[in-house]
mmCIF file of C-alpha atoms in Angstrom:
data_model
loop_
_atom_site.group_PDB
_atom_site.id
_atom_site.type_symbol
_atom_site.label_atom_id
_atom_site.label_comp_id
_atom_site.label_asym_id
_atom_site.label_seq_id
_atom_site.Cartn_x
_atom_site.Cartn_y
_atom_site.Cartn_z
ATOM 1 C CA UNK L 164 45.182 19.947 -10.622
ATOM 2 C CA UNK L 165 43.241 21.059 -7.579
ATOM 3 C CA UNK L 166 41.369 18.252 -5.806
ATOM 4 C CA UNK L 167 38.100 20.160 -5.647
ATOM 5 C CA UNK L 168 38.140 20.851 -9.354
ATOM 6 C CA UNK L 169 38.696 17.161 -10.054
ATOM 7 C CA UNK L 170 35.785 16.261 -7.728
ATOM 8 C CA UNK L 171 33.542 18.734 -9.547
ATOM 9 C CA UNK L 172 34.538 17.343 -12.936
ATOM 10 C CA UNK L 173 33.839 13.797 -11.765
ATOM 11 C CA UNK L 174 30.425 14.926 -10.498
ATOM 12 C CA UNK L 175 29.611 16.619 -13.820
ATOM 13 C CA UNK L 176 30.678 13.537 -15.736
ATOM 14 C CA UNK L 177 28.585 11.164 -13.663
ATOM 15 C CA UNK L 178 25.514 13.412 -13.810
ATOM 16 C CA UNK L 179 25.725 13.588 -17.593
ATOM 17 C CA UNK L 180 26.169 9.815 -17.804
ATOM 18 C CA UNK L 181 23.248 9.090 -15.462
ATOM 19 C CA UNK L 182 20.914 11.578 -17.142
ATOM 20 C CA UNK L 183 21.770 10.114 -20.552
ATOM 21 C CA UNK L 184 21.189 6.591 -19.235
ATOM 22 C CA UNK L 185 17.825 7.536 -17.742
ATOM 23 C CA UNK L 186 16.712 9.221 -20.960
ATOM 24 C CA UNK L 187 17.700 6.219 -23.051
ATOM 25 C CA UNK L 188 15.911 3.924 -20.566
ATOM 26 C CA UNK L 189 12.837 6.139 -20.776
ATOM 27 C CA UNK L 190 12.648 5.923 -24.536
ATOM 28 C CA UNK L 191 13.373 2.204 -24.746
ATOM 29 C CA UNK L 192 10.701 1.602 -22.089
ATOM 30 C CA UNK L 193 8.230 3.504 -24.249
ATOM 31 C CA UNK L 194 8.967 1.118 -27.096
ATOM 32 C CA UNK L 195 8.596 -2.065 -25.062
ATOM 33 C CA UNK L 196 5.614 -0.499 -23.256
ATOM 34 C CA UNK L 197 5.994 -2.458 -20.058
ATOM 35 C CA UNK L 198 4.288 -1.802 -16.765
ATOM 36 C CA UNK L 199 3.971 1.905 -16.280
ATOM 37 C CA UNK L 200 0.812 1.662 -14.271
ATOM 38 C CA UNK L 201 -0.258 0.573 -10.848
ATOM 39 C CA UNK L 202 -3.624 -1.079 -10.492
ATOM 40 C CA UNK L 203 -5.171 -0.419 -7.109
ATOM 41 C CA UNK L 204 -8.665 -1.702 -6.469
ATOM 42 C CA UNK L 205 -10.623 -4.819 -5.662
ATOM 43 C CA UNK L 206 -11.830 -7.787 -7.637
ATOM 44 C CA UNK L 207 -14.744 -9.970 -6.688
ATOM 45 C CA UNK L 208 -16.887 -12.424 -8.581
ATOM 46 C CA UNK L 209 -20.508 -13.316 -7.914
ATOM 47 C CA UNK L 210 -22.153 -16.275 -9.642
ATOM 48 C CA UNK L 211 -25.956 -15.933 -9.607
ATOM 49 C CA UNK L 212 -25.474 -13.492 -6.745
ATOM 50 C CA UNK L 213 -23.345 -15.844 -4.648
ATOM 51 C CA UNK L 214 -19.756 -15.022 -3.665
ATOM 52 C CA UNK L 215 -18.958 -18.419 -2.193
ATOM 53 C CA UNK L 216 -20.406 -21.544 -3.693
ATOM 54 C CA UNK L 217 -23.263 -21.784 -6.103
ATOM 55 C CA UNK L 218 -25.049 -25.102 -5.707
ATOM 56 C CA UNK L 219 -27.384 -27.030 -7.976
ATOM 57 C CA UNK L 220 -26.837 -24.734 -10.938
ATOM 58 C CA UNK L 221 -26.867 -27.097 -13.891
ATOM 59 C CA UNK L 222 -29.075 -30.162 -13.898
ATOM 60 C CA UNK L 223 -30.085 -32.204 -16.865
ATOM 61 C CA UNK L 224 -32.074 -35.396 -16.626
ATOM 62 C CA UNK L 225 -33.367 -37.932 -19.136
ATOM 63 C CA UNK L 226 -30.863 -36.933 -21.789
ATOM 64 C CA UNK L 227 -31.113 -39.160 -24.852
ATOM 65 C CA UNK L 228 -28.703 -39.761 -27.765
ATOM 66 C CA UNK L 229 -29.317 -37.289 -30.563
ATOM 67 C CA UNK L 230 -30.908 -34.825 -28.178
ATOM 68 C CA UNK L 231 -30.044 -31.722 -26.272
ATOM 69 C CA UNK L 232 -31.354 -30.167 -23.085
ATOM 70 C CA UNK L 233 -31.104 -26.836 -21.361
ATOM 71 C CA UNK L 234 -29.975 -26.968 -17.786
ATOM 72 C CA UNK L 235 -33.046 -26.989 -15.591
ATOM 73 C CA UNK L 236 -33.944 -23.819 -13.740
ATOM 74 C CA UNK L 237 -32.416 -20.659 -15.094
ATOM 75 C CA UNK L 238 -30.564 -22.520 -17.811
ATOM 76 C CA UNK L 239 -27.524 -20.423 -17.170
ATOM 77 C CA UNK L 240 -25.497 -18.303 -14.853
ATOM 78 C CA UNK L 241 -25.011 -14.597 -14.281
ATOM 79 C CA UNK L 242 -21.346 -13.719 -13.754
ATOM 80 C CA UNK L 243 -20.964 -10.359 -12.057
ATOM 81 C CA UNK L 244 -17.784 -8.434 -11.338
ATOM 82 C CA UNK L 245 -18.575 -6.812 -7.995
ATOM 83 C CA UNK L 246 -15.064 -5.338 -7.600
ATOM 84 C CA UNK L 247 -13.590 -2.066 -8.801
ATOM 85 C CA UNK L 248 -11.068 -3.337 -11.390
ATOM 86 C CA UNK L 249 -11.457 -5.105 -14.719
ATOM 87 C CA UNK L 250 -11.351 -8.862 -14.680
ATOM 88 C CA UNK L 251 -10.804 -11.664 -17.139
ATOM 89 C CA UNK L 252 -13.454 -14.364 -16.646
ATOM 90 C CA UNK L 253 -13.084 -18.039 -17.460
ATOM 91 C CA UNK L 254 -14.375 -21.345 -16.225
ATOM 92 C CA UNK L 255 -13.449 -24.970 -16.180
ATOM 93 C CA UNK L 256 -15.024 -28.274 -15.237
ATOM 94 C CA UNK L 257 -13.608 -30.179 -12.275
ATOM 95 C CA UNK L 258 -14.299 -33.215 -10.071
ATOM 96 C CA UNK L 259 -16.171 -35.249 -12.661
ATOM 97 C CA UNK L 260 -17.723 -38.318 -11.055
ATOM 98 C CA UNK L 261 -19.565 -40.867 -13.158
ATOM 99 C CA UNK L 262 -21.715 -43.854 -12.369
ATOM 100 C CA UNK L 263 -21.416 -46.925 -14.566
ATOM 101 C CA UNK L 264 -18.459 -47.265 -16.939
ATOM 102 C CA UNK L 265 -18.027 -43.505 -17.342
ATOM 103 C CA UNK L 266 -18.722 -43.452 -21.056
ATOM 104 C CA UNK L 267 -21.453 -40.816 -20.723
ATOM 105 C CA UNK L 268 -18.881 -38.162 -19.784
ATOM 106 C CA UNK L 269 -17.133 -38.811 -23.099
ATOM 107 C CA UNK L 270 -20.372 -38.389 -25.046
ATOM 108 C CA UNK L 271 -22.154 -35.408 -23.511
ATOM 109 C CA UNK L 272 -21.029 -32.054 -24.853
ATOM 110 C CA UNK L 273 -21.801 -28.982 -22.749
ATOM 111 C CA UNK L 274 -22.323 -25.842 -24.846
ATOM 112 C CA UNK L 275 -22.178 -22.422 -23.203
ATOM 113 C CA UNK L 276 -23.134 -19.228 -25.012
ATOM 114 C CA UNK L 277 -23.359 -15.530 -24.311
ATOM 115 C CA UNK L 278 -26.976 -14.818 -23.364
ATOM 116 C CA UNK L 279 -26.781 -11.132 -24.246
ATOM 117 C CA UNK L 280 -26.738 -9.312 -27.571
ATOM 118 C CA UNK L 281 -25.007 -10.161 -29.840
ATOM 119 C CA UNK L 282 -26.434 -13.652 -29.304
ATOM 120 C CA UNK L 283 -24.854 -16.741 -30.702
ATOM 121 C CA UNK L 284 -21.320 -16.315 -29.369
ATOM 122 C CA UNK L 285 -20.242 -19.696 -28.056
ATOM 123 C CA UNK L 286 -17.589 -19.930 -25.352
ATOM 124 C CA UNK L 287 -17.065 -23.680 -25.258
ATOM 125 C CA UNK L 288 -15.025 -25.241 -28.058
ATOM 126 C CA UNK L 289 -17.093 -27.218 -30.553
ATOM 127 C CA UNK L 290 -17.589 -30.966 -29.946
ATOM 128 C CA UNK L 291 -15.840 -31.009 -26.565
ATOM 129 C CA UNK L 292 -17.182 -33.579 -24.128
ATOM 130 C CA UNK L 293 -17.363 -33.141 -20.354
ATOM 131 C CA UNK L 294 -14.186 -35.222 -20.081
ATOM 132 C CA UNK L 295 -12.367 -32.947 -22.538
ATOM 133 C CA UNK L 296 -13.607 -29.798 -20.811
ATOM 134 C CA UNK L 297 -12.375 -31.070 -17.462
ATOM 135 C CA UNK L 298 -9.366 -28.844 -16.730
ATOM 136 C CA UNK L 299 -9.834 -26.944 -20.016
ATOM 137 C CA UNK L 300 -9.847 -23.153 -19.671
ATOM 138 C CA UNK L 301 -13.014 -21.779 -21.295
ATOM 139 C CA UNK L 302 -12.576 -18.033 -21.824
ATOM 140 C CA UNK L 303 -15.547 -15.775 -21.216
ATOM 141 C CA UNK L 304 -13.653 -12.523 -21.684
ATOM 142 C CA UNK L 305 -13.421 -9.207 -19.892
ATOM 143 C CA UNK L 306 -16.018 -8.256 -17.305
ATOM 144 C CA UNK L 307 -15.900 -4.592 -16.296
ATOM 145 C CA UNK L 308 -16.545 -3.469 -12.715
ATOM 146 C CA UNK L 309 -20.267 -3.734 -12.011
ATOM 147 C CA UNK L 310 -20.957 -5.552 -15.284
ATOM 148 C CA UNK L 311 -22.863 -8.828 -15.483
ATOM 149 C CA UNK L 312 -22.369 -11.400 -18.218
ATOM 150 C CA UNK L 313 -25.156 -13.920 -18.663
ATOM 151 C CA UNK L 314 -24.018 -17.329 -19.806
ATOM 152 C CA UNK L 315 -26.556 -19.799 -21.136
ATOM 153 C CA UNK L 316 -25.723 -23.500 -21.171
ATOM 154 C CA UNK L 317 -27.181 -26.688 -22.548
ATOM 155 C CA UNK L 318 -26.008 -30.262 -22.985
ATOM 156 C CA UNK L 319 -25.768 -32.021 -26.285
ATOM 157 C CA UNK L 320 -25.583 -35.778 -26.880
ATOM 158 C CA UNK L 321 -24.809 -36.318 -30.551
ATOM 159 C CA UNK L 322 -25.799 -39.659 -32.035
ATOM 160 C CA UNK L 323 -22.951 -42.112 -31.839
ATOM 161 C CA UNK L 324 -22.701 -45.826 -32.456
ATOM 162 C CA UNK L 325 -25.635 -47.677 -30.863
ATOM 163 C CA UNK L 326 -23.403 -49.928 -28.742
ATOM 164 C CA UNK L 327 -21.576 -47.008 -27.185
ATOM 165 C CA UNK L 328 -24.743 -44.970 -26.726
ATOM 166 C CA UNK L 329 -26.528 -47.921 -25.128
ATOM 167 C CA UNK L 330 -23.687 -48.486 -22.686
ATOM 168 C CA UNK L 331 -24.076 -44.943 -21.416
ATOM 169 C CA UNK L 332 -27.815 -45.119 -20.852
ATOM 170 C CA UNK L 333 -28.924 -44.826 -17.253
ATOM 171 C CA UNK L 334 -25.626 -43.247 -16.215
ATOM 172 C CA UNK L 335 -25.257 -40.119 -14.143
ATOM 173 C CA UNK L 336 -22.388 -37.596 -14.153
ATOM 174 C CA UNK L 337 -21.838 -35.096 -11.369
ATOM 175 C CA UNK L 338 -19.303 -32.302 -11.756
ATOM 176 C CA UNK L 339 -18.236 -28.887 -10.523
ATOM 177 C CA UNK L 340 -17.959 -25.794 -12.670
ATOM 178 C CA UNK L 341 -15.282 -23.450 -11.334
ATOM 179 C CA UNK L 342 -15.688 -19.834 -12.394
ATOM 180 C CA UNK L 343 -12.615 -17.594 -12.222
ATOM 181 C CA UNK L 344 -12.158 -13.854 -12.452
ATOM 182 C CA UNK L 345 -8.532 -12.718 -12.814
ATOM 183 C CA UNK L 346 -7.417 -9.130 -12.591
ATOM 184 C CA UNK L 347 -6.372 -7.475 -15.836
ATOM 185 C CA UNK L 348 -3.334 -5.299 -15.279
ATOM 186 C CA UNK L 349 -2.916 -2.710 -18.016
ATOM 187 C CA UNK C 817 28.336 18.473 21.243
ATOM 188 C CA UNK C 818 29.305 19.699 17.843
ATOM 189 C CA UNK C 819 31.438 16.618 17.386
ATOM 190 C CA UNK C 820 28.545 14.303 18.233
ATOM 191 C CA UNK C 821 26.325 16.073 15.753
ATOM 192 C CA UNK C 822 28.984 15.705 13.145
ATOM 193 C CA UNK C 823 29.286 11.969 13.818
ATOM 194 C CA UNK C 824 25.505 11.552 13.653
ATOM 195 C CA UNK C 825 25.384 13.460 10.400
ATOM 196 C CA UNK C 826 28.131 11.351 8.897
ATOM 197 C CA UNK C 827 26.455 8.145 10.074
ATOM 198 C CA UNK C 828 23.118 9.099 8.485
ATOM 199 C CA UNK C 829 24.954 10.157 5.384
ATOM 200 C CA UNK C 830 26.842 6.855 5.240
ATOM 201 C CA UNK C 831 23.624 4.855 5.622
ATOM 202 C CA UNK C 832 22.011 6.850 2.840
ATOM 203 C CA UNK C 833 24.917 6.118 0.542
ATOM 204 C CA UNK C 834 24.747 2.385 1.310
ATOM 205 C CA UNK C 835 20.976 2.357 0.838
ATOM 206 C CA UNK C 836 21.207 4.207 -2.471
ATOM 207 C CA UNK C 837 23.880 1.808 -3.701
ATOM 208 C CA UNK C 838 21.812 -1.175 -2.550
ATOM 209 C CA UNK C 839 18.687 -0.016 -4.397
ATOM 210 C CA UNK C 840 20.600 0.732 -7.567
ATOM 211 C CA UNK C 841 22.611 -2.476 -7.573
ATOM 212 C CA UNK C 842 19.602 -4.711 -6.863
ATOM 213 C CA UNK C 843 17.535 -2.818 -9.438
ATOM 214 C CA UNK C 844 19.983 -3.679 -12.150
ATOM 215 C CA UNK C 845 20.276 -7.256 -10.964
ATOM 216 C CA UNK C 846 23.582 -7.378 -9.133
ATOM 217 C CA UNK C 847 23.938 -9.385 -5.865
ATOM 218 C CA UNK C 848 21.933 -12.106 -7.666
ATOM 219 C CA UNK C 849 18.801 -10.259 -6.687
ATOM 220 C CA UNK C 850 16.350 -7.841 -8.177
ATOM 221 C CA UNK C 851 13.938 -5.126 -7.107
ATOM 222 C CA UNK C 852 10.364 -5.139 -8.351
ATOM 223 C CA UNK C 853 7.532 -2.681 -8.060
ATOM 224 C CA UNK C 854 4.359 -4.592 -7.203
ATOM 225 C CA UNK C 855 1.578 -3.220 -9.367
ATOM 226 C CA UNK C 856 -1.491 -4.857 -7.901
ATOM 227 C CA UNK C 857 -2.997 -5.864 -4.611
ATOM 228 C CA UNK C 858 -3.323 -9.617 -4.172
ATOM 229 C CA UNK C 859 -0.563 -9.746 -1.540
ATOM 230 C CA UNK C 860 -2.052 -7.013 0.614
ATOM 231 C CA UNK C 861 -1.905 -6.181 3.476
ATOM 232 C CA UNK C 862 1.618 -7.697 3.719
ATOM 233 C CA UNK C 863 2.730 -6.266 0.360
ATOM 234 C CA UNK C 864 0.462 -3.464 -0.757
ATOM 235 C CA UNK C 865 -0.070 -1.965 -4.183
ATOM 236 C CA UNK C 866 2.959 0.102 -5.139
ATOM 237 C CA UNK C 867 5.412 -1.607 -2.783
ATOM 238 C CA UNK C 868 9.007 -2.182 -3.833
ATOM 239 C CA UNK C 869 10.109 -5.761 -3.132
ATOM 240 C CA UNK C 870 13.646 -7.130 -3.094
ATOM 241 C CA UNK C 871 14.130 -10.641 -4.415
ATOM 242 C CA UNK C 872 17.098 -12.927 -4.065
ATOM 243 C CA UNK C 873 17.681 -16.388 -5.489
ATOM 244 C CA UNK C 874 17.519 -19.258 -3.051
ATOM 245 C CA UNK C 875 18.547 -22.892 -3.342
ATOM 246 C CA UNK C 876 15.233 -24.096 -1.960
ATOM 247 C CA UNK C 877 11.857 -22.583 -1.257
ATOM 248 C CA UNK C 878 9.456 -23.577 1.492
ATOM 249 C CA UNK C 879 5.747 -23.167 2.229
ATOM 250 C CA UNK C 880 5.057 -19.610 3.365
ATOM 251 C CA UNK C 881 7.800 -18.036 1.221
ATOM 252 C CA UNK C 882 6.710 -15.171 -0.987
ATOM 253 C CA UNK C 883 8.275 -15.692 -4.423
ATOM 254 C CA UNK C 884 8.477 -13.768 -7.681
ATOM 255 C CA UNK C 885 8.184 -15.961 -10.773
ATOM 256 C CA UNK C 886 7.571 -15.919 -14.511
ATOM 257 C CA UNK C 887 4.147 -17.049 -15.684
ATOM 258 C CA UNK C 888 3.352 -18.197 -19.205
ATOM 259 C CA UNK C 889 1.316 -15.623 -21.095
ATOM 260 C CA UNK C 890 2.280 -12.743 -18.817
ATOM 261 C CA UNK C 891 4.960 -10.138 -19.528
ATOM 262 C CA UNK C 892 5.277 -9.154 -15.880
ATOM 263 C CA UNK C 893 6.525 -11.643 -13.330
ATOM 264 C CA UNK C 894 4.084 -12.447 -10.516
ATOM 265 C CA UNK C 895 4.695 -12.203 -6.759
ATOM 266 C CA UNK C 896 2.678 -14.696 -4.678
ATOM 267 C CA UNK C 897 3.053 -16.943 -1.622
ATOM 268 C CA UNK C 898 3.834 -20.685 -1.742
ATOM 269 C CA UNK C 899 0.963 -22.615 -0.146
ATOM 270 C CA UNK C 900 1.741 -26.157 -1.277
ATOM 271 C CA UNK C 901 4.726 -28.088 -2.610
ATOM 272 C CA UNK C 902 4.135 -31.312 -4.502
ATOM 273 C CA UNK C 903 6.409 -33.711 -6.378
ATOM 274 C CA UNK C 904 6.457 -33.228 -10.119
ATOM 275 C CA UNK C 905 8.151 -35.146 -12.891
ATOM 276 C CA UNK C 906 11.715 -36.341 -12.231
ATOM 277 C CA UNK C 907 11.283 -35.593 -8.524
ATOM 278 C CA UNK C 908 11.353 -31.853 -9.098
ATOM 279 C CA UNK C 909 9.095 -29.817 -6.837
ATOM 280 C CA UNK C 910 5.969 -28.117 -8.175
ATOM 281 C CA UNK C 911 4.790 -25.080 -6.254
ATOM 282 C CA UNK C 912 1.190 -24.045 -5.752
ATOM 283 C CA UNK C 913 0.977 -20.333 -5.061
ATOM 284 C CA UNK C 914 -1.712 -17.986 -3.843
ATOM 285 C CA UNK C 915 -2.154 -14.268 -3.318
ATOM 286 C CA UNK C 916 -2.841 -13.533 0.358
ATOM 287 C CA UNK C 917 -5.896 -11.492 -0.589
ATOM 288 C CA UNK C 918 -7.224 -14.052 -3.092
ATOM 289 C CA UNK C 919 -9.863 -16.595 -2.189
ATOM 290 C CA UNK C 920 -8.205 -19.490 -3.967
ATOM 291 C CA UNK C 921 -4.763 -20.640 -5.055
ATOM 292 C CA UNK C 922 -3.653 -19.843 -8.613
ATOM 293 C CA UNK C 923 -4.726 -22.412 -11.158
ATOM 294 C CA UNK C 924 -1.271 -22.410 -12.766
ATOM 295 C CA UNK C 925 1.463 -24.045 -10.704
ATOM 296 C CA UNK C 926 5.074 -22.845 -10.669
ATOM 297 C CA UNK C 927 8.111 -24.864 -11.768
ATOM 298 C CA UNK C 928 11.492 -24.299 -10.055
ATOM 299 C CA UNK C 929 12.952 -22.879 -13.293
ATOM 300 C CA UNK C 930 10.341 -20.116 -13.403
ATOM 301 C CA UNK C 931 11.206 -18.743 -9.974
ATOM 302 C CA UNK C 932 13.191 -15.506 -10.013
ATOM 303 C CA UNK C 933 13.652 -15.326 -6.276
ATOM 304 C CA UNK C 934 12.266 -15.037 -2.812
ATOM 305 C CA UNK C 935 11.080 -11.704 -1.427
ATOM 306 C CA UNK C 936 13.349 -10.699 1.445
ATOM 307 C CA UNK C 937 11.876 -7.371 2.322
ATOM 308 C CA UNK C 938 9.648 -4.705 0.917
ATOM 309 C CA UNK C 939 9.139 -0.968 1.175
ATOM 310 C CA UNK C 940 5.548 0.241 0.859
ATOM 311 C CA UNK C 941 4.358 2.880 -1.605
ATOM 312 C CA UNK C 942 7.749 3.592 -3.222
ATOM 313 C CA UNK C 943 6.434 2.066 -6.434
ATOM 314 C CA UNK C 944 4.138 5.028 -6.971
ATOM 315 C CA UNK C 945 7.278 7.168 -7.235
ATOM 316 C CA UNK C 946 8.652 4.675 -9.730
ATOM 317 C CA UNK C 947 5.546 4.903 -11.893
ATOM 318 C CA UNK C 948 5.737 8.701 -11.791
ATOM 319 C CA UNK C 949 9.454 8.728 -12.642
ATOM 320 C CA UNK C 950 8.757 6.601 -15.694
ATOM 321 C CA UNK C 951 6.535 9.307 -17.186
ATOM 322 C CA UNK C 952 8.012 12.235 -19.136
ATOM 323 C CA UNK C 953 7.209 14.873 -16.449
ATOM 324 C CA UNK C 954 8.639 12.478 -13.858
ATOM 325 C CA UNK C 955 11.840 12.041 -15.850
ATOM 326 C CA UNK C 956 12.197 15.830 -16.173
ATOM 327 C CA UNK C 957 11.358 16.717 -12.552
ATOM 328 C CA UNK C 958 13.161 13.892 -10.782
ATOM 329 C CA UNK C 959 16.163 13.278 -13.013
ATOM 330 C CA UNK C 960 16.930 15.702 -15.834
ATOM 331 C CA UNK C 961 16.299 19.023 -14.008
ATOM 332 C CA UNK C 962 18.203 17.963 -10.819
ATOM 333 C CA UNK C 963 21.042 16.748 -13.035
ATOM 334 C CA UNK C 964 21.202 20.124 -14.813
ATOM 335 C CA UNK C 965 21.139 21.981 -11.452
ATOM 336 C CA UNK C 966 23.940 19.827 -10.051
ATOM 337 C CA UNK C 967 26.037 20.292 -13.198
ATOM 338 C CA UNK C 968 25.419 24.064 -13.083
ATOM 339 C CA UNK C 969 26.554 24.253 -9.434
ATOM 340 C CA UNK C 970 29.656 22.225 -10.158
ATOM 341 C CA UNK C 971 30.571 24.520 -13.035
ATOM 342 C CA UNK C 972 30.126 27.537 -10.726
ATOM 343 C CA UNK C 973 32.254 25.967 -8.017
ATOM 344 C CA UNK C 974 35.014 25.195 -10.530
ATOM 345 C CA UNK C 975 34.956 28.862 -11.560
ATOM 346 C CA UNK C 976 35.150 29.984 -7.912
ATOM 347 C CA UNK C 977 37.957 27.562 -7.163
ATOM 348 C CA UNK C 978 39.929 28.862 -10.135
ATOM 349 C CA UNK C 979 39.467 32.446 -8.899
ATOM 350 C CA UNK C 980 40.477 31.432 -5.366
ATOM 351 C CA UNK C 981 43.623 29.765 -6.713
ATOM 352 C CA UNK C 982 44.534 32.882 -8.633
ATOM 353 C CA UNK C 983 44.065 35.046 -5.497
ATOM 354 C CA UNK C 984 46.108 32.649 -3.386
ATOM 355 C CA UNK C 985 49.023 33.061 -5.761
ATOM 356 C CA UNK C 986 49.195 36.789 -4.994
ATOM 357 C CA UNK C 987 51.480 37.820 -2.160
ATOM 358 C CA UNK C 988 48.975 39.768 -0.058
ATOM 359 C CA UNK C 989 48.408 37.911 3.255
ATOM 360 C CA UNK C 990 44.872 39.227 3.866
ATOM 361 C CA UNK C 991 43.752 38.199 0.394
ATOM 362 C CA UNK C 992 45.229 34.753 0.884
ATOM 363 C CA UNK C 993 43.236 34.176 4.109
ATOM 364 C CA UNK C 994 40.138 35.350 2.310
ATOM 365 C CA UNK C 995 40.779 32.734 -0.342
ATOM 366 C CA UNK C 996 41.045 30.008 2.301
ATOM 367 C CA UNK C 997 37.743 31.162 3.848
ATOM 368 C CA UNK C 998 36.075 31.017 0.445
ATOM 369 C CA UNK C 999 37.392 27.533 -0.089
ATOM 370 C CA UNK C 1000 36.051 26.345 3.304
ATOM 371 C CA UNK C 1001 32.651 27.748 2.512
ATOM 372 C CA UNK C 1002 32.680 25.710 -0.673
ATOM 373 C CA UNK C 1003 33.399 22.448 1.134
ATOM 374 C CA UNK C 1004 30.450 23.047 3.498
ATOM 375 C CA UNK C 1005 28.170 23.492 0.520
ATOM 376 C CA UNK C 1006 29.546 20.238 -0.858
ATOM 377 C CA UNK C 1007 27.556 18.241 1.740
ATOM 378 C CA UNK C 1008 24.183 19.467 0.496
ATOM 379 C CA UNK C 1009 25.276 18.716 -3.016
ATOM 380 C CA UNK C 1010 26.179 15.164 -2.083
ATOM 381 C CA UNK C 1011 22.809 14.662 -0.371
ATOM 382 C CA UNK C 1012 21.107 15.986 -3.490
ATOM 383 C CA UNK C 1013 23.038 13.581 -5.673
ATOM 384 C CA UNK C 1014 22.154 10.639 -3.436
ATOM 385 C CA UNK C 1015 18.486 11.470 -3.740
ATOM 386 C CA UNK C 1016 19.050 11.626 -7.450
ATOM 387 C CA UNK C 1017 20.739 8.214 -7.433
ATOM 388 C CA UNK C 1018 17.867 6.654 -5.456
ATOM 389 C CA UNK C 1019 15.406 8.027 -7.975
ATOM 390 C CA UNK C 1020 17.494 6.684 -10.802
ATOM 391 C CA UNK C 1021 17.533 3.288 -9.072
ATOM 392 C CA UNK C 1022 13.750 3.342 -9.014
ATOM 393 C CA UNK C 1023 13.759 4.251 -12.659
ATOM 394 C CA UNK C 1024 15.454 1.009 -13.543
ATOM 395 C CA UNK C 1025 13.407 -1.169 -11.153
ATOM 396 C CA UNK C 1026 11.174 -3.657 -12.964
ATOM 397 C CA UNK C 1027 7.541 -4.305 -12.248
ATOM 398 C CA UNK C 1028 5.869 -7.391 -10.904
ATOM 399 C CA UNK C 1029 2.185 -8.071 -10.552
ATOM 400 C CA UNK C 1030 0.329 -9.659 -7.675
ATOM 401 C CA UNK C 1031 -2.804 -10.263 -9.628
ATOM 402 C CA UNK C 1032 -6.076 -10.412 -7.818
ATOM 403 C CA UNK C 1033 -8.327 -13.291 -8.613
ATOM 404 C CA UNK C 1034 -11.567 -14.644 -7.317
ATOM 405 C CA UNK C 1035 -13.379 -17.865 -7.923
ATOM 406 C CA UNK C 1036 -16.787 -19.318 -7.280
ATOM 407 C CA UNK C 1037 -17.482 -23.025 -7.679
ATOM 408 C CA UNK C 1038 -20.826 -24.301 -8.806
ATOM 409 C CA UNK C 1039 -21.022 -27.725 -7.197
ATOM 410 C CA UNK C 1040 -23.398 -30.684 -7.542
ATOM 411 C CA UNK C 1041 -24.241 -30.256 -11.217
ATOM 412 C CA UNK C 1042 -25.479 -33.356 -12.943
ATOM 413 C CA UNK C 1043 -26.324 -34.939 -16.219
ATOM 414 C CA UNK C 1044 -28.416 -38.091 -16.187
ATOM 415 C CA UNK C 1045 -29.002 -40.158 -19.261
ATOM 416 C CA UNK C 1046 -32.443 -41.555 -19.913
ATOM 417 C CA UNK C 1047 -32.769 -45.111 -18.572
ATOM 418 C CA UNK C 1048 -32.437 -48.072 -20.910
ATOM 419 C CA UNK C 1049 -35.723 -49.173 -22.380
#
């Protein structure tokens, strides 16, 4: 057969094969629904209006066993997404430093709630002490561009055994709270 | 002069073919590497949103390397830069990674087994084409319609070739030379067809390229928080 005819036939065959392959790939991609979007934009988090470090946010003094106290000052933080894309907010406790034998960190339970309607949604897991929350990822959820989520926090010291509670008296814990905002890619 | 032009044309053509083959083969994971469309901007300005990156496996990774890796809880692999290497369990390295545009390193570290490869080079903006091709209009405009046009032309050229062959079999000398002219004309047209099919192949390569994210993240640390227990009475 003529060479040119063979070349044309080969071309037709490969085009049909490639087009079929692409169509199959298109439909299977629709099923698995993976990454058909590109997310341009910026993401930036502000905690109480600060983009760098927020200092002296949560302070509680004179905490007693069986009691609870709101953090002094605002009693909470305002997390604002100042970027242009949606973000997933979460926080964790880091760099816990204790005076004394360190037992207070195992007893005090920080509780953080949503300070907006609907009230009563708690972010922190129940009965988790500062020690347990150290390195634990506490999810706050999605914050849309321009949106602010108010988080209200207090510290709880449930009654324990007197010996343990007594040992912790007079102790001080200092710690960092690291707030994260991660981009959500649709 | 004409000869030089011809050489230049062939050289460009050859490069295009190699490039098309390279994109397609890496897209489907040959050469031990892969191509990924970066869907977000944490590696900008070095790797912008919509860039196509080419990854290849490496025996060891160093600080400063941009790597693509699997991350637990994410369907898409992530492309970020290694900023720290520490020793993990059993002496295996643990990589801390960070997006160039992010303020802090990622909280999740990367194990050697999760690394897909190291980014060798990237082409900006091509990913936008990829995203378009993966839509139904994109599939029609970039792949199915060109394929139909190419097939149609090939069918026509087969018909012409058959006619030319028939004419050539006749004894008339003038008709035979006409047939040869027709045939030459066909082979000149062939070049544009090949260029068209290369474009088509590149697009198809993009179609099969996977996506990777370079997720933006920001963090703010609230320092010096304290809890003080009441003093002992």
